[in-house]
Amino acid sequence: MAPMETRAYINGKWVAGQGGQFPVINPATGEQVAMVTDCTQKDVQTAIDAASVAFKSWKKTTVKERSTIMLKIRDLLLQDKRRHELATLLTTEMGKVKNEAFGEVGFAASFLEWFAEESRRQYGETVPVPAASKRFITVKQPAGVAAMITPWNFPIGMIGRKVGAALAAGCTCVLKPAEDTPLIALAFAKLCEEAGVPPGVVNVVPCSRERVQEVGAVLCDSPKIQVLSFTGSTAVGQWLYSRCGNTVKKLSLELGGDAPFIVFPSADLNKTITGAMGAKFRNSGQTCVTANRYFVHESIHDDFVNRFANQMEKELKLGNGLEPGVTQGPLINQKQHARCAELVKEAVSAGAKIVYVGKSIPGPLFYPPTLLTGVTPDNPIARNEIFGPVISVIKFKTEEEVVELANDTDRGLAGYFYSEDNSQIWRVAEAMEVGMVGVNEPFVSTCEVPFGGVKLSGLGKEGSLHGLDEYTHLKLICFGI
Ligand code: ADP
């Protein structure tokens, strides 16, 4: 592994925060990976001030200048040796398997590239006038300083997606990474420095869990910050949303999901099993678009369950994500592990049956892949986001019934279904109350398309041509002639 940066990156300098240090733990081994600087409110304020000063000049750079620097960051991320080093660091602090970590570094790079290209197409409009004495144009302008709070489950992917959009728009950034995964964020800052991002344009301020609320409060309350972009749990997103009311910021919230995965009788079962595996086991089930509830038509239920259990046995191997052949790493921390175990326990008491459990291995954070059937829609496991490698299967009879069940949730991020019936595909895709639908496809997220949910799953879109809107203001210029 390459040498690690453990200090904060503020105004182009590597500095020790004033709150001491906090440990980063490898979830596969329990070993301490590093002690990382713990930023206080004062440190974060210094970063906000720096980003605010840097904004004055960064906003004036041309899109060509910005995109050149962004493509340099992309190139650095994709240099093979570095990409491997970053992936190893990511696996070490977060636990996901190395090839997924390697993929995630590429995913981050794809946003730098996409937004570097998109920035050159931030067109305004000329607008037809209602009076002969006027002329109208609109222009898109950078919104200002953007605060970013990122999660541990895609600790560099989400940074690429947010920082990429912000830089392209002409915004400067103050980024607070998740306390479980600050090292990859600091490694990203190092690449920004190397690529020639000017001081103050990207600032990274890690802090411990104990300090996160006070740091979050500074980010919400600061009048110097115009945008807050958050990816994480719904509860924290709701708190940030209300806290930002005083300063009326632009808010982008990517919150929890509760994705349904529906298997209709016409589904191609081979394709469905592959899709069902993909929709659950990436990152050991720890993604907000992970399928949370599997609804399977009664006519194919038993066949589906048998084949799914066989596939799990064949494909999944639990272990340290740095070891070859391992497909399932540990869960991120004790809280997530306990939550997963508790949900399975509650599910069984509410009548669910465990039909498959993968081989356990020693270590407090490894959770064996588990398949449950006989889950009813009101079982706690069908009402909560599992965020772990547990499948819960619910039987259904009709399309109408299953669409209603799928939508009977306060979240709406992603939803998946498998069907070969063309009119059903249109009906169900349109009826699902989610931001993203996968039809016969479990992987819906790339830099080209919008990512975001409805209901309590959030606000705004990331990625795609719409992703820049979060970081720009549309200004009208009216000419009297
Ligand atoms: P999880 O429970 O999966 O860790 P969180 O929503 O708590 O999800 O974490 C996502 C991000 O939000 C992390 O960077 C975390 O530090 C941050 N966070 C948690 N609580 C707050 C808060 N009160 N204010 C600001 N950020 C917070």
Coordinates of C-alpha atoms in Angstrom, one line a residue, residues 95-406:
G95 CA -13.9 -4.1 3.5
K96 CA -15.3 -4.4 0.0
V97 CA -13.5 -6.9 -2.2
K98 CA -10.6 -5.7 -4.1
N99 CA -12.0 -6.0 -7.6
E100 CA -15.1 -4.0 -6.6
A101 CA -12.8 -1.4 -5.0
F102 CA -10.8 -1.3 -8.3
G103 CA -14.1 -0.9 -10.2
E104 CA -15.1 1.9 -7.8
V105 CA -12.0 3.9 -8.5
G106 CA -12.8 3.7 -12.2
F107 CA -16.4 4.7 -11.3
A108 CA -15.0 7.9 -9.6
A109 CA -12.8 8.6 -12.6
S110 CA -15.8 8.3 -14.9
F111 CA -17.5 11.2 -13.2
L112 CA -14.5 13.4 -13.5
E113 CA -14.4 12.7 -17.2
W114 CA -18.1 13.0 -17.7
F115 CA -18.4 16.3 -16.0
A116 CA -15.3 17.7 -17.6
E117 CA -17.0 17.0 -20.9
E118 CA -20.4 18.2 -19.7
S119 CA -19.0 21.5 -18.4
R120 CA -18.4 22.6 -22.0
R121 CA -22.0 22.2 -22.8
Q122 CA -23.5 24.4 -20.0
Y123 CA -25.6 26.4 -22.5
G124 CA -27.9 29.2 -21.7
E125 CA -30.9 30.2 -23.7
T126 CA -32.3 33.2 -25.6
V127 CA -35.9 33.6 -24.7
P128 CA -38.7 35.0 -27.0
V129 CA -39.9 38.4 -25.6
P130 CA -43.4 39.6 -24.8
A131 CA -42.5 43.2 -25.4
A132 CA -40.5 44.8 -28.3
S133 CA -38.4 46.8 -26.0
K134 CA -36.8 43.9 -24.3
R135 CA -34.4 41.0 -24.9
F136 CA -33.8 38.0 -22.6
I137 CA -31.0 35.6 -22.2
T138 CA -30.3 33.1 -19.4
V139 CA -26.9 32.0 -18.2
K140 CA -25.8 29.2 -15.9
Q141 CA -23.4 30.4 -13.1
P142 CA -21.6 28.5 -10.4
A143 CA -23.6 28.5 -7.2
G144 CA -20.7 29.0 -4.8
V145 CA -19.0 26.9 -2.1
A146 CA -20.4 23.4 -1.9
A147 CA -20.3 21.3 1.2
M148 CA -20.3 17.5 0.8
I149 CA -20.9 14.8 3.3
T150 CA -20.1 11.4 1.9
P151 CA -20.8 7.9 3.1
W152 CA -18.5 4.9 3.7
N153 CA -20.1 2.4 1.2
F154 CA -18.8 4.1 -1.9
P155 CA -16.1 6.2 -0.3
I156 CA -14.4 7.4 -3.5
G157 CA -17.2 6.9 -6.0
M158 CA -19.4 9.4 -4.3
I159 CA -16.6 11.8 -4.0
G160 CA -15.9 11.6 -7.7
R161 CA -19.6 12.1 -8.4
K162 CA -20.0 15.2 -6.2
V163 CA -16.6 16.9 -6.6
G164 CA -16.6 16.2 -10.3
A165 CA -19.9 18.1 -10.7
A166 CA -18.9 20.9 -8.4
L167 CA -15.6 21.6 -10.0
A168 CA -17.1 21.5 -13.5
A169 CA -19.7 24.0 -12.5
G170 CA -17.1 26.3 -11.1
C171 CA -17.8 25.7 -7.4
T172 CA -15.3 25.1 -4.6
C173 CA -15.7 22.3 -2.1
V174 CA -15.5 21.4 1.6
L175 CA -15.8 17.7 1.9
K176 CA -16.4 15.8 5.1
P177 CA -15.8 12.1 4.5
A178 CA -17.4 9.3 6.5
E179 CA -15.5 8.6 9.7
D180 CA -15.1 4.9 8.8
T181 CA -13.4 5.8 5.4
P182 CA -11.5 9.1 5.5
L183 CA -8.2 7.7 4.1
I184 CA -9.4 7.2 0.5
A185 CA -10.9 10.8 0.6
L186 CA -7.5 12.1 1.7
A187 CA -5.8 10.1 -1.1
F188 CA -8.2 11.7 -3.5
A189 CA -7.3 15.2 -2.2
K190 CA -3.7 14.3 -2.9
L191 CA -4.4 13.5 -6.5
C192 CA -6.3 16.9 -6.8
E193 CA -3.2 18.6 -5.5
E194 CA -1.0 16.7 -8.0
A195 CA -3.4 17.5 -10.8
G196 CA -3.0 21.2 -10.1
V197 CA -6.3 22.0 -8.4
P198 CA -5.6 25.5 -6.9
P199 CA -5.4 25.9 -3.1
G200 CA -8.8 26.2 -1.4
V201 CA -10.8 24.7 -4.3
V202 CA -11.0 21.2 -2.8
N203 CA -10.8 20.9 1.0
V204 CA -11.1 17.7 2.9
V205 CA -11.9 17.8 6.7
P206 CA -12.3 14.4 8.3
C207 CA -13.8 14.2 11.8
S208 CA -14.8 11.5 14.3
R209 CA -18.3 10.3 14.9
E210 CA -18.3 12.2 18.2
R211 CA -17.8 15.4 16.4
V212 CA -19.9 14.9 13.3
Q213 CA -23.0 16.6 14.5
E214 CA -21.2 19.9 15.4
V215 CA -19.3 19.8 12.2
G216 CA -22.5 19.1 10.3
A217 CA -24.1 22.1 12.0
V218 CA -21.3 24.5 10.9
L219 CA -21.7 23.3 7.3
C220 CA -25.5 23.8 7.5
D221 CA -25.4 27.2 9.2
S222 CA -22.6 28.8 7.2
P223 CA -23.9 31.6 5.0
K224 CA -20.8 31.1 2.9
I225 CA -22.0 27.7 1.7
Q226 CA -24.6 27.7 -1.0
V227 CA -24.9 24.0 -1.7
L228 CA -25.0 21.0 0.6
S229 CA -24.7 17.6 -1.1
F230 CA -25.2 14.6 1.2
T231 CA -25.3 10.8 0.7
G232 CA -26.2 8.7 3.7
S233 CA -29.1 7.7 5.9
T234 CA -32.5 9.1 5.7
A235 CA -32.5 10.2 9.4
V236 CA -29.3 12.3 9.0
G237 CA -30.6 13.6 5.6
Q238 CA -33.8 14.8 7.3
W239 CA -31.8 16.5 10.0
L240 CA -29.6 18.3 7.5
Y241 CA -32.6 19.3 5.4
S242 CA -34.3 21.1 8.3
R243 CA -31.1 22.6 9.6
C244 CA -30.4 24.2 6.2
G245 CA -33.7 26.0 6.3
N246 CA -32.1 29.1 7.9
T247 CA -29.6 29.7 5.1
V248 CA -31.8 28.3 2.3
K249 CA -29.2 26.3 0.6
K250 CA -29.5 24.2 -2.5
L251 CA -29.7 20.7 -1.2
S252 CA -28.9 17.4 -2.9
L253 CA -29.9 14.4 -0.7
E254 CA -29.3 10.8 -1.7
L255 CA -30.8 8.8 1.2
G256 CA -31.8 5.3 2.0
G257 CA -33.7 3.0 -0.3
D258 CA -36.0 0.0 0.0
A259 CA -35.7 -1.5 -3.5
P260 CA -38.2 -4.1 -4.6
F261 CA -37.1 -6.8 -6.9
I262 CA -40.1 -8.4 -8.6
V263 CA -40.0 -11.7 -10.5
F264 CA -43.1 -12.1 -12.8
P265 CA -44.1 -15.5 -14.3
S266 CA -42.8 -14.7 -17.8
A267 CA -39.3 -13.9 -16.5
D268 CA -36.3 -15.6 -18.0
L269 CA -35.1 -17.4 -14.8
N270 CA -31.5 -17.7 -15.8
K271 CA -31.3 -14.0 -16.4
T272 CA -33.3 -13.4 -13.2
I273 CA -31.0 -15.4 -11.0
T274 CA -28.0 -13.6 -12.3
G275 CA -29.7 -10.3 -11.8
A276 CA -31.0 -11.2 -8.4
M277 CA -27.4 -12.0 -7.3
G278 CA -26.1 -8.7 -8.7
A279 CA -28.9 -6.7 -7.1
K280 CA -28.0 -8.0 -3.7
F281 CA -24.4 -9.1 -3.2
R282 CA -22.4 -6.1 -4.5
N283 CA -20.6 -4.7 -1.5
S284 CA -22.2 -7.4 0.6
G285 CA -25.6 -5.8 0.3
Q286 CA -24.4 -2.5 1.6
T287 CA -25.6 -0.1 -1.1
C288 CA -28.7 2.1 -1.1
V289 CA -29.9 0.6 -4.4
T290 CA -29.5 -3.0 -3.1
A291 CA -32.6 -5.1 -3.6
N292 CA -34.3 -5.1 -0.2
R293 CA -37.5 -7.1 -0.9
Y294 CA -37.7 -10.0 -3.4
F295 CA -41.3 -10.5 -4.6
V296 CA -41.7 -13.7 -6.5
H297 CA -44.8 -15.0 -8.3
E298 CA -46.2 -18.1 -6.6
S299 CA -46.0 -20.1 -9.8
I300 CA -42.2 -19.9 -9.9
H301 CA -41.5 -19.3 -6.3
D302 CA -40.0 -22.7 -5.4
D303 CA -37.9 -22.9 -8.5
F304 CA -36.6 -19.4 -8.0
V305 CA -35.7 -20.1 -4.3
N306 CA -33.9 -23.4 -5.1
R307 CA -31.9 -21.9 -7.9
F308 CA -31.0 -18.8 -5.9
A309 CA -29.8 -20.9 -3.0
N310 CA -27.7 -23.0 -5.3
Q311 CA -26.2 -20.0 -6.9
M312 CA -25.4 -18.4 -3.6
E313 CA -23.6 -21.6 -2.6
K314 CA -21.7 -21.7 -5.9
E315 CA -20.7 -18.1 -6.2
L316 CA -20.3 -16.5 -2.7
K317 CA -17.2 -16.7 -0.6
L318 CA -16.9 -14.8 2.6
G319 CA -13.5 -13.4 3.7
N320 CA -11.0 -10.7 3.6
G321 CA -11.6 -8.7 0.4
L322 CA -7.9 -8.6 -0.3
E323 CA -7.7 -12.4 -0.7
P324 CA -8.3 -13.8 -4.2
G325 CA -11.6 -15.6 -4.7
V326 CA -13.4 -13.8 -1.9
T327 CA -16.7 -12.2 -3.1
Q328 CA -18.1 -11.1 0.2
G329 CA -16.2 -8.9 2.6
P330 CA -17.0 -8.0 6.2
L331 CA -19.8 -5.5 7.1
I332 CA -18.5 -2.0 7.8
N333 CA -18.9 -1.9 11.6
Q334 CA -20.5 -3.4 14.6
K335 CA -23.6 -1.3 14.3
Q336 CA -24.4 -2.6 10.9
H337 CA -23.6 -6.2 11.8
A338 CA -25.8 -6.0 14.9
R339 CA -28.6 -4.5 12.9
C340 CA -28.4 -7.2 10.2
A341 CA -28.4 -10.0 12.8
E342 CA -31.3 -8.4 14.7
L343 CA -33.4 -8.1 11.6
V344 CA -32.9 -11.8 10.7
K345 CA -33.8 -12.8 14.3
E346 CA -37.0 -10.7 14.2
A347 CA -37.8 -12.0 10.7
V348 CA -37.7 -15.6 12.0
S349 CA -39.8 -14.8 15.0
A350 CA -42.3 -13.2 12.7
G351 CA -42.6 -16.5 10.7
A352 CA -39.8 -16.3 8.1
K353 CA -37.9 -19.5 7.3
I354 CA -34.1 -19.6 6.8
V355 CA -33.5 -21.8 3.7
Y356 CA -29.9 -21.1 3.1
V357 CA -27.0 -19.8 5.2
G358 CA -23.5 -19.5 3.8
K359 CA -20.4 -20.8 5.6
S360 CA -19.5 -18.6 8.6
I361 CA -15.9 -17.6 9.2
P362 CA -14.3 -16.2 12.4
G363 CA -14.3 -12.4 12.8
P364 CA -16.9 -10.1 14.4
L365 CA -18.0 -8.3 11.3
F366 CA -18.4 -11.2 8.8
Y367 CA -22.1 -12.0 8.2
P368 CA -22.9 -15.1 6.2
P369 CA -25.1 -14.7 3.1
T370 CA -28.6 -15.8 4.2
L371 CA -31.8 -16.6 2.2
L372 CA -35.2 -16.3 3.9
T373 CA -38.6 -17.3 2.6
G374 CA -42.1 -17.0 4.0
V375 CA -41.6 -13.3 4.6
T376 CA -44.9 -11.5 4.8
P377 CA -45.1 -7.8 3.8
D378 CA -45.5 -6.7 7.4
N379 CA -42.4 -8.7 8.6
P380 CA -39.9 -6.2 10.1
I381 CA -37.3 -7.4 7.5
A382 CA -39.6 -6.3 4.8
R383 CA -40.1 -2.9 6.4
N384 CA -36.5 -1.9 7.1
E385 CA -33.4 -1.4 5.0
I386 CA -31.3 -4.5 5.6
F387 CA -27.9 -3.2 4.3
G388 CA -26.4 -6.7 4.5
P389 CA -26.2 -10.0 2.5
V390 CA -29.7 -11.2 3.5
I391 CA -32.4 -12.0 0.9
S392 CA -36.0 -11.9 2.0
V393 CA -38.5 -13.5 -0.4
I394 CA -42.2 -12.6 -0.4
K395 CA -44.7 -14.6 -2.5
F396 CA -47.3 -12.8 -4.6
K397 CA -50.3 -13.6 -6.8
T398 CA -51.1 -10.7 -9.1
E399 CA -49.4 -7.8 -10.8
E400 CA -51.8 -5.3 -9.2
E401 CA -51.1 -6.7 -5.7
V402 CA -47.3 -6.7 -6.2
V403 CA -47.1 -3.2 -7.5
E404 CA -49.1 -2.0 -4.5
L405 CA -46.8 -3.9 -2.1
A406 CA -43.7 -2.6 -3.9

